Short mmCIF file of C-alpha atoms in Angstrom, two decimals:
data_model
loop_
_atom_site.label_atom_id
_atom_site.label_comp_id
_atom_site.label_asym_id
_atom_site.label_seq_id
_atom_site.Cartn_x
_atom_site.Cartn_y
_atom_site.Cartn_z
CA MET A 1 -24.04 -33.65 19.14
CA ILE A 2 -25.16 -33.05 23.31
CA PHE A 3 -24.06 -29.54 24.19
CA ASN A 4 -23.62 -30.33 27.79
CA PRO A 5 -20.27 -28.50 29.56
CA GLN A 6 -19.03 -30.99 32.48
CA GLU A 7 -18.46 -30.04 36.31
CA TYR A 8 -14.40 -30.90 37.18
CA ALA A 9 -12.62 -30.34 40.63
CA ILE A 10 -11.53 -26.62 39.60
CA PRO A 11 -14.68 -24.71 38.84
CA ASP A 12 -15.09 -22.69 35.73
CA ARG A 13 -14.24 -19.56 36.14
CA SER A 14 -13.16 -16.58 33.51
CA GLY A 15 -10.35 -15.38 33.64
CA GLU A 16 -9.43 -18.02 36.56
CA PRO A 17 -7.15 -21.14 36.42
CA PHE A 18 -8.62 -24.38 35.71
CA ILE A 19 -6.00 -27.31 35.10
CA ASP A 20 -6.36 -29.51 37.69
CA GLY A 21 -3.09 -31.70 37.32
CA GLN A 22 -3.48 -33.84 39.58
CA GLU A 23 -7.21 -34.70 38.85
CA ILE A 24 -5.91 -35.28 35.04
CA GLU A 25 -3.20 -37.52 35.96
CA LYS A 26 -6.27 -39.65 38.53
CA PHE A 27 -8.59 -39.92 35.01
CA LEU A 28 -5.84 -41.14 33.37
CA ALA A 29 -4.33 -44.22 36.09
CA ALA A 30 -8.38 -44.94 36.72
CA HIS A 31 -8.24 -46.31 32.70
CA VAL A 32 -4.94 -48.04 32.34
CA ARG A 33 -6.06 -50.50 29.33
CA PRO A 34 -10.19 -50.64 29.76
CA SER A 35 -12.25 -53.56 29.05
CA ARG A 36 -12.93 -53.78 24.99
CA GLU A 37 -17.00 -52.93 26.16
CA GLU A 38 -15.93 -49.63 27.95
CA VAL A 39 -13.78 -48.50 24.95
CA LEU A 40 -16.45 -49.31 22.38
CA GLU A 41 -19.09 -47.91 24.73
CA THR A 42 -17.37 -44.56 24.72
CA VAL A 43 -16.29 -44.57 20.93
CA ALA A 44 -20.56 -45.10 20.41
CA ARG A 45 -21.03 -41.93 22.59
CA ALA A 46 -18.68 -40.33 20.62
CA MET A 47 -20.21 -41.74 16.95
CA ASP A 48 -23.50 -39.80 18.54
CA ARG A 49 -21.67 -36.57 18.52
CA GLU A 50 -22.19 -36.42 22.80
CA ARG A 51 -19.10 -34.63 24.03
CA LEU A 52 -16.61 -37.00 25.39
CA SER A 53 -15.41 -36.42 29.97
CA LEU A 54 -12.64 -36.45 30.57
CA SER A 55 -12.87 -39.77 32.51
CA GLN A 56 -14.11 -41.20 29.01
CA VAL A 57 -11.42 -39.86 26.75
CA ALA A 58 -9.17 -41.42 29.67
CA VAL A 59 -10.76 -44.59 28.11
CA LEU A 60 -9.56 -44.04 24.72
CA LEU A 61 -6.00 -43.03 25.56
CA GLY A 62 -5.64 -46.02 28.24
CA ALA A 63 -7.11 -48.48 24.91
CA GLY A 64 -4.63 -51.53 24.37
CA PRO A 65 -3.52 -52.13 20.80
CA GLN A 66 -6.65 -54.18 19.35
CA GLU A 67 -8.78 -50.99 21.24
CA ARG A 68 -7.19 -48.90 19.16
CA GLU A 69 -7.75 -50.29 15.78
CA ALA A 70 -11.61 -49.34 17.07
CA VAL A 71 -10.76 -45.88 17.99
CA LEU A 72 -8.81 -45.04 14.40
CA GLU A 73 -11.43 -46.69 12.38
CA ALA A 74 -14.44 -44.80 14.88
CA ALA A 75 -12.43 -41.33 14.37
CA SER A 76 -11.89 -41.91 9.97
CA ARG A 77 -15.50 -42.38 10.24
CA LEU A 78 -16.36 -39.12 11.92
CA LYS A 79 -14.42 -37.41 10.44
CA ARG A 80 -15.80 -37.90 7.14
CA GLU A 81 -19.39 -37.58 8.50
CA VAL A 82 -18.58 -33.86 10.07
CA TYR A 83 -15.81 -32.80 7.20
CA GLY A 84 -16.67 -34.91 4.28
CA ASN A 85 -13.57 -34.79 2.37
CA ARG A 86 -12.91 -30.77 2.27
CA ILE A 87 -8.85 -29.88 3.82
CA VAL A 88 -8.97 -26.29 4.40
CA LEU A 89 -5.24 -24.31 3.52
CA PHE A 90 -3.16 -21.76 4.69
CA ALA A 91 -0.62 -20.24 4.68
CA PRO A 92 1.91 -19.07 8.11
CA LEU A 93 4.15 -15.78 7.65
CA TYR A 94 5.87 -14.55 10.92
CA VAL A 95 6.48 -11.18 11.06
CA GLY A 96 8.79 -10.40 13.70
CA ASN A 97 11.62 -12.99 15.92
CA ARG A 98 12.30 -10.34 18.91
CA CYS A 99 11.34 -12.01 21.78
CA THR A 100 11.89 -11.17 25.96
CA ASN A 101 11.52 -15.02 27.21
CA ARG A 102 13.29 -17.88 27.47
CA CYS A 103 11.81 -20.96 26.32
CA ALA A 104 14.17 -24.08 26.58
CA TYR A 105 12.72 -25.78 23.78
CA CYS A 106 12.16 -22.66 21.03
CA SER A 107 14.98 -20.61 18.54
CA PHE A 108 13.42 -17.30 19.20
CA ARG A 109 14.42 -17.00 23.10
CA ALA A 110 15.95 -14.01 24.24
CA ASP A 111 19.77 -15.13 24.97
CA ASN A 112 20.18 -17.66 21.59
CA THR A 113 22.64 -15.35 19.84
CA GLU A 114 22.53 -18.01 16.53
CA THR A 115 19.10 -16.53 15.54
CA VAL A 116 19.00 -13.34 13.71
CA ARG A 117 16.58 -10.95 15.01
CA LYS A 118 14.50 -9.74 11.82
CA THR A 119 10.94 -8.18 11.90
CA LEU A 120 9.86 -7.26 8.64
CA SER A 121 8.92 -3.90 7.16
CA ASP A 122 5.50 -2.28 6.37
CA GLU A 123 7.04 -2.75 2.30
CA GLU A 124 8.56 -5.80 3.36
CA ILE A 125 5.12 -7.67 4.68
CA VAL A 126 3.58 -6.17 1.51
CA ARG A 127 6.05 -7.70 -0.07
CA GLU A 128 5.58 -11.12 1.50
CA VAL A 129 2.05 -11.24 1.18
CA LYS A 130 2.18 -10.80 -2.11
CA ALA A 131 4.35 -13.71 -3.10
CA LEU A 132 1.78 -15.66 -1.26
CA GLU A 133 -0.85 -13.95 -2.97
CA ARG A 134 0.95 -15.19 -6.30
CA ALA A 135 0.93 -18.43 -4.98
CA GLY A 136 -2.93 -18.55 -4.43
CA HIS A 137 -3.07 -18.02 -1.20
CA LYS A 138 -6.03 -16.85 0.60
CA ARG A 139 -5.73 -17.51 4.38
CA LEU A 140 -3.01 -16.48 6.52
CA ILE A 141 -1.78 -16.63 9.79
CA LEU A 142 0.47 -14.04 10.49
CA VAL A 143 2.73 -14.75 13.99
CA TYR A 144 4.65 -12.35 16.15
CA GLY A 145 7.33 -13.56 19.24
CA GLU A 146 6.85 -11.88 22.53
CA HIS A 147 8.32 -8.70 22.67
CA PRO A 148 7.02 -4.90 23.66
CA LEU A 149 7.69 -3.87 20.02
CA TYR A 150 5.02 -6.27 19.22
CA ASP A 151 2.02 -4.55 20.67
CA PRO A 152 -1.97 -4.75 19.85
CA GLU A 153 -1.23 -1.34 17.90
CA TYR A 154 1.62 -2.62 16.14
CA ILE A 155 -0.54 -6.46 15.09
CA ALA A 156 -3.35 -3.71 14.43
CA LYS A 157 -1.20 -2.37 11.75
CA THR A 158 0.06 -5.51 10.01
CA VAL A 159 -2.85 -7.06 9.81
CA ARG A 160 -4.89 -4.24 8.13
CA ILE A 161 -1.68 -4.43 5.73
CA THR A 162 -2.14 -7.96 5.28
CA TYR A 163 -5.71 -7.34 4.31
CA GLY A 164 -5.11 -4.52 1.72
CA VAL A 165 -2.37 -5.93 -0.46
CA LYS A 166 -4.03 -6.71 -3.74
CA THR A 167 -2.55 -9.03 -6.97
CA ALA A 168 -3.85 -9.29 -10.08
CA PRO A 169 -5.07 -11.40 -11.55
CA GLY A 170 -7.95 -12.16 -7.82
CA GLY A 171 -5.10 -12.47 -5.35
CA GLU A 172 -6.36 -11.15 -1.57
CA ILE A 173 -6.32 -12.35 1.95
CA ARG A 174 -9.75 -12.56 3.20
CA ARG A 175 -8.98 -14.14 6.76
CA VAL A 176 -6.07 -12.69 8.28
CA ASN A 177 -5.56 -15.09 11.81
CA ILE A 178 -3.11 -14.40 14.11
CA ASN A 179 -0.64 -16.26 16.98
CA ALA A 180 0.49 -13.66 19.35
CA ALA A 181 1.31 -13.52 23.08
CA PRO A 182 -1.41 -12.63 25.89
CA LEU A 183 -2.93 -9.57 25.85
CA THR A 184 -4.88 -7.60 27.73
CA VAL A 185 -8.93 -7.18 27.21
CA GLU A 186 -8.16 -3.74 25.62
CA GLY A 187 -5.68 -4.94 23.34
CA PHE A 188 -7.37 -8.00 23.15
CA ARG A 189 -10.27 -5.11 21.34
CA THR A 190 -7.86 -3.45 19.55
CA VAL A 191 -6.79 -6.27 17.55
CA ARG A 192 -10.77 -7.21 16.97
CA GLU A 193 -11.27 -4.11 15.51
CA ALA A 194 -8.53 -4.38 12.69
CA GLY A 195 -10.48 -7.22 11.72
CA ILE A 196 -8.49 -10.64 12.85
CA GLY A 197 -9.96 -14.03 12.32
CA THR A 198 -8.67 -16.24 14.66
CA TYR A 199 -6.79 -15.59 17.39
CA GLN A 200 -3.97 -18.84 18.51
CA ILE A 201 -1.82 -19.12 20.78
CA PHE A 202 -0.55 -22.53 22.36
CA GLN A 203 -0.39 -23.35 26.23
CA GLU A 204 2.90 -25.17 25.19
CA THR A 205 2.41 -27.93 28.47
CA TYR A 206 -0.17 -27.67 30.69
CA HIS A 207 1.79 -29.70 33.92
CA ARG A 208 3.15 -26.60 35.80
CA GLU A 209 6.30 -28.09 36.58
CA ALA A 210 7.25 -28.91 33.17
CA TYR A 211 6.08 -25.76 32.23
CA LYS A 212 8.03 -24.16 34.75
CA HIS A 213 11.13 -26.11 33.74
CA TYR A 214 10.72 -25.31 30.11
CA HIS A 215 9.97 -21.74 30.74
CA LEU A 216 13.05 -20.29 31.98
CA GLY A 217 12.29 -16.38 31.71
CA GLY A 218 9.55 -13.20 30.17
CA ARG A 219 6.39 -13.01 30.59
CA LYS A 220 5.39 -16.15 29.43
CA ALA A 221 7.45 -17.99 32.52
CA ASP A 222 3.76 -17.13 34.01
CA TYR A 223 1.80 -19.68 33.90
CA ASP A 224 -1.32 -18.88 33.87
CA TRP A 225 -1.84 -15.49 32.08
CA ARG A 226 -0.91 -17.98 29.02
CA LEU A 227 -3.20 -20.20 30.50
CA THR A 228 -6.46 -17.83 30.79
CA ALA A 229 -5.42 -15.36 27.73
CA LEU A 230 -8.34 -17.22 25.81
CA ASP A 231 -10.97 -16.19 28.17
CA ARG A 232 -9.49 -12.15 27.87
CA ALA A 233 -9.76 -12.78 24.04
CA MET A 234 -13.48 -14.21 24.15
CA GLU A 235 -13.76 -11.27 26.42
CA ALA A 236 -13.19 -8.45 24.42
CA GLY A 237 -15.17 -10.17 21.56
CA ILE A 238 -13.44 -11.81 19.47
CA ASP A 239 -15.17 -15.02 19.39
CA ASP A 240 -12.68 -17.19 17.06
CA VAL A 241 -10.27 -18.57 19.52
CA GLY A 242 -7.82 -21.98 18.56
CA LEU A 243 -5.53 -23.17 21.74
CA GLY A 244 -2.60 -25.82 21.08
CA ALA A 245 0.25 -28.02 23.04
CA LEU A 246 3.30 -28.39 21.34
CA LEU A 247 3.61 -32.67 22.16
CA GLY A 248 7.04 -33.57 23.37
CA LEU A 249 7.65 -31.27 26.76
CA HIS A 250 5.78 -33.73 28.87
CA ASP A 251 3.16 -37.13 28.70
CA TRP A 252 0.98 -36.81 25.33
CA ARG A 253 -1.97 -38.37 27.35
CA PHE A 254 -1.18 -35.58 29.89
CA GLU A 255 -1.77 -33.11 26.78
CA ILE A 256 -4.75 -34.58 25.40
CA MET A 257 -6.57 -34.46 27.74
CA ALA A 258 -6.08 -30.49 29.49
CA LEU A 259 -6.97 -29.43 25.60
CA VAL A 260 -9.83 -31.46 26.09
CA ARG A 261 -10.17 -30.09 29.30
CA HIS A 262 -9.24 -26.18 27.56
CA THR A 263 -12.66 -26.86 25.25
CA ASN A 264 -14.90 -27.51 28.02
CA HIS A 265 -13.53 -24.42 29.95
CA LEU A 266 -14.36 -22.40 27.42
CA GLU A 267 -17.85 -24.19 26.05
CA ALA A 268 -18.48 -23.44 30.61
CA CYS A 269 -17.37 -19.97 30.30
CA PHE A 270 -18.57 -18.80 26.78
CA GLY A 271 -21.12 -21.35 25.29
CA VAL A 272 -18.68 -22.03 22.52
CA GLY A 273 -15.66 -24.13 21.90
CA PRO A 274 -12.17 -23.26 20.37
CA HIS A 275 -12.48 -22.99 16.84
CA THR A 276 -8.57 -25.05 16.12
CA ILE A 277 -6.77 -26.97 18.09
CA SER A 278 -2.89 -27.53 16.76
CA PHE A 279 -0.75 -30.18 18.27
CA PRO A 280 2.73 -30.25 16.98
CA ARG A 281 5.35 -32.22 18.05
CA ILE A 282 8.16 -30.62 19.56
CA LYS A 283 11.22 -31.05 16.45
CA GLU A 284 14.83 -30.06 15.84
CA SER A 285 15.79 -26.38 15.43
CA SER A 286 18.49 -23.83 16.63
CA ALA A 287 18.86 -24.22 20.88
CA SER A 288 16.54 -26.06 21.38
CA LEU A 289 15.81 -29.03 23.80
CA PRO A 290 15.21 -32.66 22.64
CA ALA A 291 11.55 -33.71 23.66
CA ALA A 292 11.54 -34.87 26.75
CA SER A 293 8.51 -36.85 26.12
CA PRO A 294 9.00 -38.02 22.94
CA VAL A 295 5.52 -38.84 20.79
CA SER A 296 6.35 -41.95 18.04
CA ASP A 297 3.96 -41.50 14.82
CA GLU A 298 1.20 -44.23 16.19
CA ASP A 299 0.84 -42.48 19.49
CA PHE A 300 0.73 -39.26 16.95
CA ILE A 301 -2.06 -40.08 14.87
CA TYR A 302 -4.15 -42.23 17.77
CA ALA A 303 -3.59 -38.88 19.57
CA ILE A 304 -5.55 -37.43 16.67
CA ALA A 305 -7.73 -40.11 16.60
CA VAL A 306 -8.80 -39.43 19.95
CA LEU A 307 -9.28 -35.64 19.41
CA ARG A 308 -11.45 -36.20 17.10
CA LEU A 309 -13.61 -38.39 18.98
CA ALA A 310 -13.49 -36.41 22.11
CA VAL A 311 -13.90 -32.48 19.72
CA PRO A 312 -16.44 -33.12 16.51
CA TYR A 313 -16.86 -29.95 15.13
CA THR A 314 -13.65 -28.37 16.17
CA GLY A 315 -10.63 -28.33 13.77
CA LEU A 316 -8.23 -29.75 13.89
CA ILE A 317 -4.52 -28.39 12.16
CA LEU A 318 -1.85 -30.03 11.13
CA THR A 319 1.40 -28.14 10.34
CA ALA A 320 4.68 -28.72 7.90
CA ARG A 321 6.82 -29.79 11.46
CA GLU A 322 5.71 -32.96 10.21
CA PRO A 323 7.10 -34.83 6.96
CA ALA A 324 3.92 -35.59 4.54
CA ALA A 325 3.72 -39.18 5.09
CA VAL A 326 2.87 -38.41 8.49
CA ARG A 327 0.40 -35.39 7.55
CA ASP A 328 -1.61 -37.99 4.82
CA ALA A 329 -2.51 -40.13 7.63
CA ALA A 330 -3.59 -37.29 9.51
CA ILE A 331 -5.72 -35.73 7.36
CA ARG A 332 -7.57 -39.65 7.32
CA TYR A 333 -8.10 -39.74 11.04
CA GLY A 334 -9.61 -36.17 11.99
CA VAL A 335 -6.98 -33.27 10.58
CA SER A 336 -8.81 -30.79 8.83
CA GLN A 337 -6.50 -27.97 8.16
CA ILE A 338 -2.92 -27.90 6.92
CA ASP A 339 -0.45 -25.65 5.81
CA GLY A 340 0.91 -25.31 2.06
CA GLY A 341 4.19 -24.03 0.18
CA THR A 342 5.32 -22.82 3.85
CA ARG A 343 8.51 -21.29 5.04
CA LEU A 344 9.95 -19.73 8.21
CA GLU A 345 12.71 -17.80 7.48
CA ILE A 346 11.40 -14.82 7.36
CA GLY A 347 11.43 -13.02 4.76
CA SER A 348 11.68 -15.86 2.72
CA TYR A 349 8.41 -15.77 0.79
CA SER A 350 9.55 -13.00 -1.57
CA SER A 351 13.69 -14.08 -1.55
CA ALA A 352 15.23 -16.47 -3.53
CA ALA A 353 15.84 -20.42 -2.54
CA ALA A 354 19.95 -19.69 -1.46
CA ALA A 355 18.72 -16.16 0.02
CA ALA A 356 16.22 -17.44 1.95
CA GLU A 357 18.78 -20.46 3.28
CA GLU A 358 21.18 -18.33 5.27
CA LEU A 359 18.36 -16.09 6.43
CA GLY A 360 19.18 -18.32 9.97
CA SER A 361 15.67 -16.66 11.56
CA ARG A 362 13.08 -19.46 11.49
CA GLN A 363 11.38 -21.35 14.52
CA PHE A 364 11.83 -24.52 13.79
CA ALA A 365 12.82 -27.06 10.67
CA ILE A 366 10.14 -27.80 8.64
CA ASN A 367 9.29 -31.61 7.07
CA ASP A 368 6.97 -31.27 4.52
CA ASP A 369 8.39 -28.61 1.80
CA ARG A 370 6.28 -29.43 -0.82
CA SER A 371 4.75 -26.24 -2.19
CA LEU A 372 1.22 -25.27 -2.30
CA ASP A 373 0.82 -26.43 -5.60
CA GLU A 374 2.22 -29.67 -4.99
CA ILE A 375 -0.21 -30.24 -2.22
CA ILE A 376 -2.88 -29.52 -4.15
CA GLY A 377 -1.95 -31.88 -6.39
CA THR A 378 -1.37 -34.60 -4.27
CA LEU A 379 -5.12 -34.10 -2.08
CA THR A 380 -7.18 -34.05 -5.17
CA ALA A 381 -5.45 -37.18 -6.79
CA GLU A 382 -6.06 -38.85 -3.04
CA GLY A 383 -10.21 -37.89 -2.96
CA TYR A 384 -9.98 -34.95 -1.22
CA LEU A 385 -11.09 -31.53 -1.92
CA PRO A 386 -9.01 -28.62 -0.97
CA SER A 387 -10.64 -25.13 0.08
CA PHE A 388 -9.86 -21.72 1.15
CA CYS A 389 -13.64 -20.84 1.95
CA THR A 390 -13.50 -17.72 4.84
CA ALA A 391 -17.11 -17.04 3.96
CA CYS A 392 -18.72 -17.62 7.56
CA TYR A 393 -16.15 -15.68 9.22
CA ARG A 394 -17.35 -12.98 6.36
CA ARG A 395 -21.46 -14.17 6.94
CA GLY A 396 -21.19 -14.14 10.45
CA ARG A 397 -20.85 -17.59 10.57
CA THR A 398 -18.96 -17.20 13.69
CA GLY A 399 -18.74 -18.23 17.57
CA GLU A 400 -22.03 -18.82 18.75
CA HIS A 401 -23.53 -18.16 15.59
CA PHE A 402 -20.94 -21.15 13.13
CA MET A 403 -21.97 -23.55 16.74
CA GLU A 404 -25.79 -23.61 15.83
CA PHE A 405 -25.14 -23.83 12.15
CA SER A 406 -22.21 -27.04 12.08
CA VAL A 407 -23.41 -28.92 15.60
CA PRO A 408 -26.91 -29.69 13.66
CA GLY A 409 -24.88 -30.60 10.57
CA PHE A 410 -26.28 -27.54 8.06
CA ILE A 411 -22.66 -26.33 7.49
CA LYS A 412 -22.40 -29.15 4.87
CA ARG A 413 -25.17 -26.79 2.57
CA PHE A 414 -22.05 -24.37 2.59
CA CYS A 415 -19.09 -25.92 3.08
CA GLY A 416 -18.81 -27.81 0.00
CA PRO A 417 -19.79 -25.38 -2.66
CA ASN A 418 -17.85 -23.04 -1.24
CA ALA A 419 -14.93 -24.54 -0.98
CA ILE A 420 -15.67 -25.99 -4.64
CA LEU A 421 -15.46 -21.99 -6.06
CA THR A 422 -12.49 -21.22 -3.80
CA LEU A 423 -10.68 -24.16 -5.50
CA ALA A 424 -12.06 -23.39 -9.22
CA GLU A 425 -10.47 -19.87 -8.38
CA TYR A 426 -6.85 -21.05 -7.72
CA LEU A 427 -6.85 -23.69 -10.53
CA SER A 428 -8.48 -20.62 -13.31
CA ASP A 429 -5.60 -18.38 -12.06
CA TYR A 430 -2.33 -20.45 -10.29
CA ALA A 431 -2.52 -23.68 -10.92
CA SER A 432 -0.30 -25.99 -12.83
CA GLU A 433 -1.73 -27.86 -15.89
CA GLY A 434 -1.38 -30.85 -13.87
CA VAL A 435 -2.84 -30.14 -11.38
CA ALA A 436 -5.65 -27.73 -12.98
CA SER A 437 -6.66 -30.97 -14.87
CA LYS A 438 -6.52 -32.85 -11.33
CA GLY A 439 -8.38 -30.55 -9.87
CA TRP A 440 -11.34 -29.96 -11.71
CA ALA A 441 -11.95 -33.06 -12.59
CA ALA A 442 -11.98 -33.72 -8.26
CA ILE A 443 -14.87 -30.88 -8.82
CA GLU A 444 -17.18 -32.79 -10.70
CA THR A 445 -16.69 -35.60 -7.69
CA ALA A 446 -17.73 -32.72 -5.54
CA LEU A 447 -20.69 -31.45 -7.48
CA ALA A 448 -21.81 -35.31 -8.35
CA GLY A 449 -22.34 -35.17 -5.04
CA LEU A 450 -24.17 -31.95 -3.62
CA PRO A 451 -28.18 -32.15 -3.78
CA ALA A 452 -29.35 -31.60 -6.86
CA ALA A 453 -30.20 -27.65 -6.01
CA SER A 454 -27.43 -27.00 -4.20
CA ALA A 455 -25.72 -28.43 -7.29
CA GLU A 456 -27.04 -26.40 -10.23
CA LEU A 457 -26.43 -22.98 -7.69
CA THR A 458 -22.71 -23.81 -7.65
CA ARG A 459 -22.59 -24.71 -11.00
CA GLU A 460 -23.43 -21.20 -12.31
CA ARG A 461 -21.01 -19.67 -9.74
CA LEU A 462 -18.64 -21.81 -11.66
CA GLU A 463 -19.73 -20.92 -15.24
CA ARG A 464 -19.33 -16.83 -13.87
CA ILE A 465 -15.49 -17.44 -12.28
CA ARG A 466 -14.63 -19.10 -15.43
CA ALA A 467 -16.19 -16.08 -16.74
CA GLY A 468 -12.93 -14.42 -14.86
CA GLU A 469 -15.49 -13.05 -11.32
CA ARG A 470 -14.15 -13.76 -7.95
CA ASP A 471 -14.77 -14.40 -4.78
CA LEU A 472 -18.28 -16.04 -5.43
CA TYR A 473 -19.60 -17.75 -2.10
CA PHE A 474 -22.67 -18.79 -0.54
#
């Protein structure tokens, strides 16, 4: 990939705002229904792993129906070339929903009296993590409301608690990411020292006027403080960050352009872009507003395809907000990470189903309620390789080091074998009989696609896993 951050109207300086809404809108207006030649030329550039400029992203976003087919096909091909058939799995764990903000679309907002406020105790966190481990999870993202109670010291404590939970036969969380309010540089240093993986935060909407319309009070009403949060995280030494937008608050094309602009900002300032990008669509939840700019399924899938071409080496996350059919399509065109067996009511992983429904503390509704086992069964049946791998993070292949490996494609030497090994652990310890059968068949198929030397080394580790060893990786 040719790595050369673009220069735009607002210079990229760490800690300073960089989104020029008028500039983005001019790019979009200049590329309404571009010619087929323009679209195909832009697609070819993306397939050569060259970073797309905002103008080129606007070309793809403005493409007509026939040209869209070429974009979708290219995104599907690029996804296979960069990621193979691997799909990374994780689970969200909501730690607390107390919040001082008044975001009009969110059920956690401070003035919503319908939401039951709940913060997990230390013992409840342990209970929830044990339940997740017993389902087979190895990667979690801890989610917090924006409230003084959830300060850096508290977040660091909950991260350490999570890492400390172990269950038989080999249950442990090997990667704890967090989704939390913006912090100061010093605050970010505190959570980094606890060993967090990715720090994730969503700008929600990058359009200033729309942002002002939806964010009615609290610290989150400060657009610039939130926009520059990832800069402070990077300055604190957190070199894995995730950004996102809540599609539906404003024109989705503007948001996709802004996500690419944010990526360019991080690359220009820190030499490395975001590790992940998320793009949930606004869904109904208690006390929420309907989407002002609803995104159809067709446009949603197309937006994902454009992102995949624009940022080929960035993980794209799609959560259980979306129904299974949409998630299945999104995986084909660019999504590389999904959650599985998700429950959003606080404390619901360790609660009986009936009790969980009565808790009334979730942020939004989920539309894919399949268990982790069901999702793994579906993925393997459709030719994908589910992965719980955390090896790169624990080997220091993050930030700039991750780019050194991933951009030239060298990461394939690690990701395929490590996905196989983590799937083998799941199949040995947690899978139902039918899913285990499909999974082992998928592993054999994956082994056949590895170079002979790599396959031999992977088979040796597989035998050790079958014999009871755990946490083997390259």
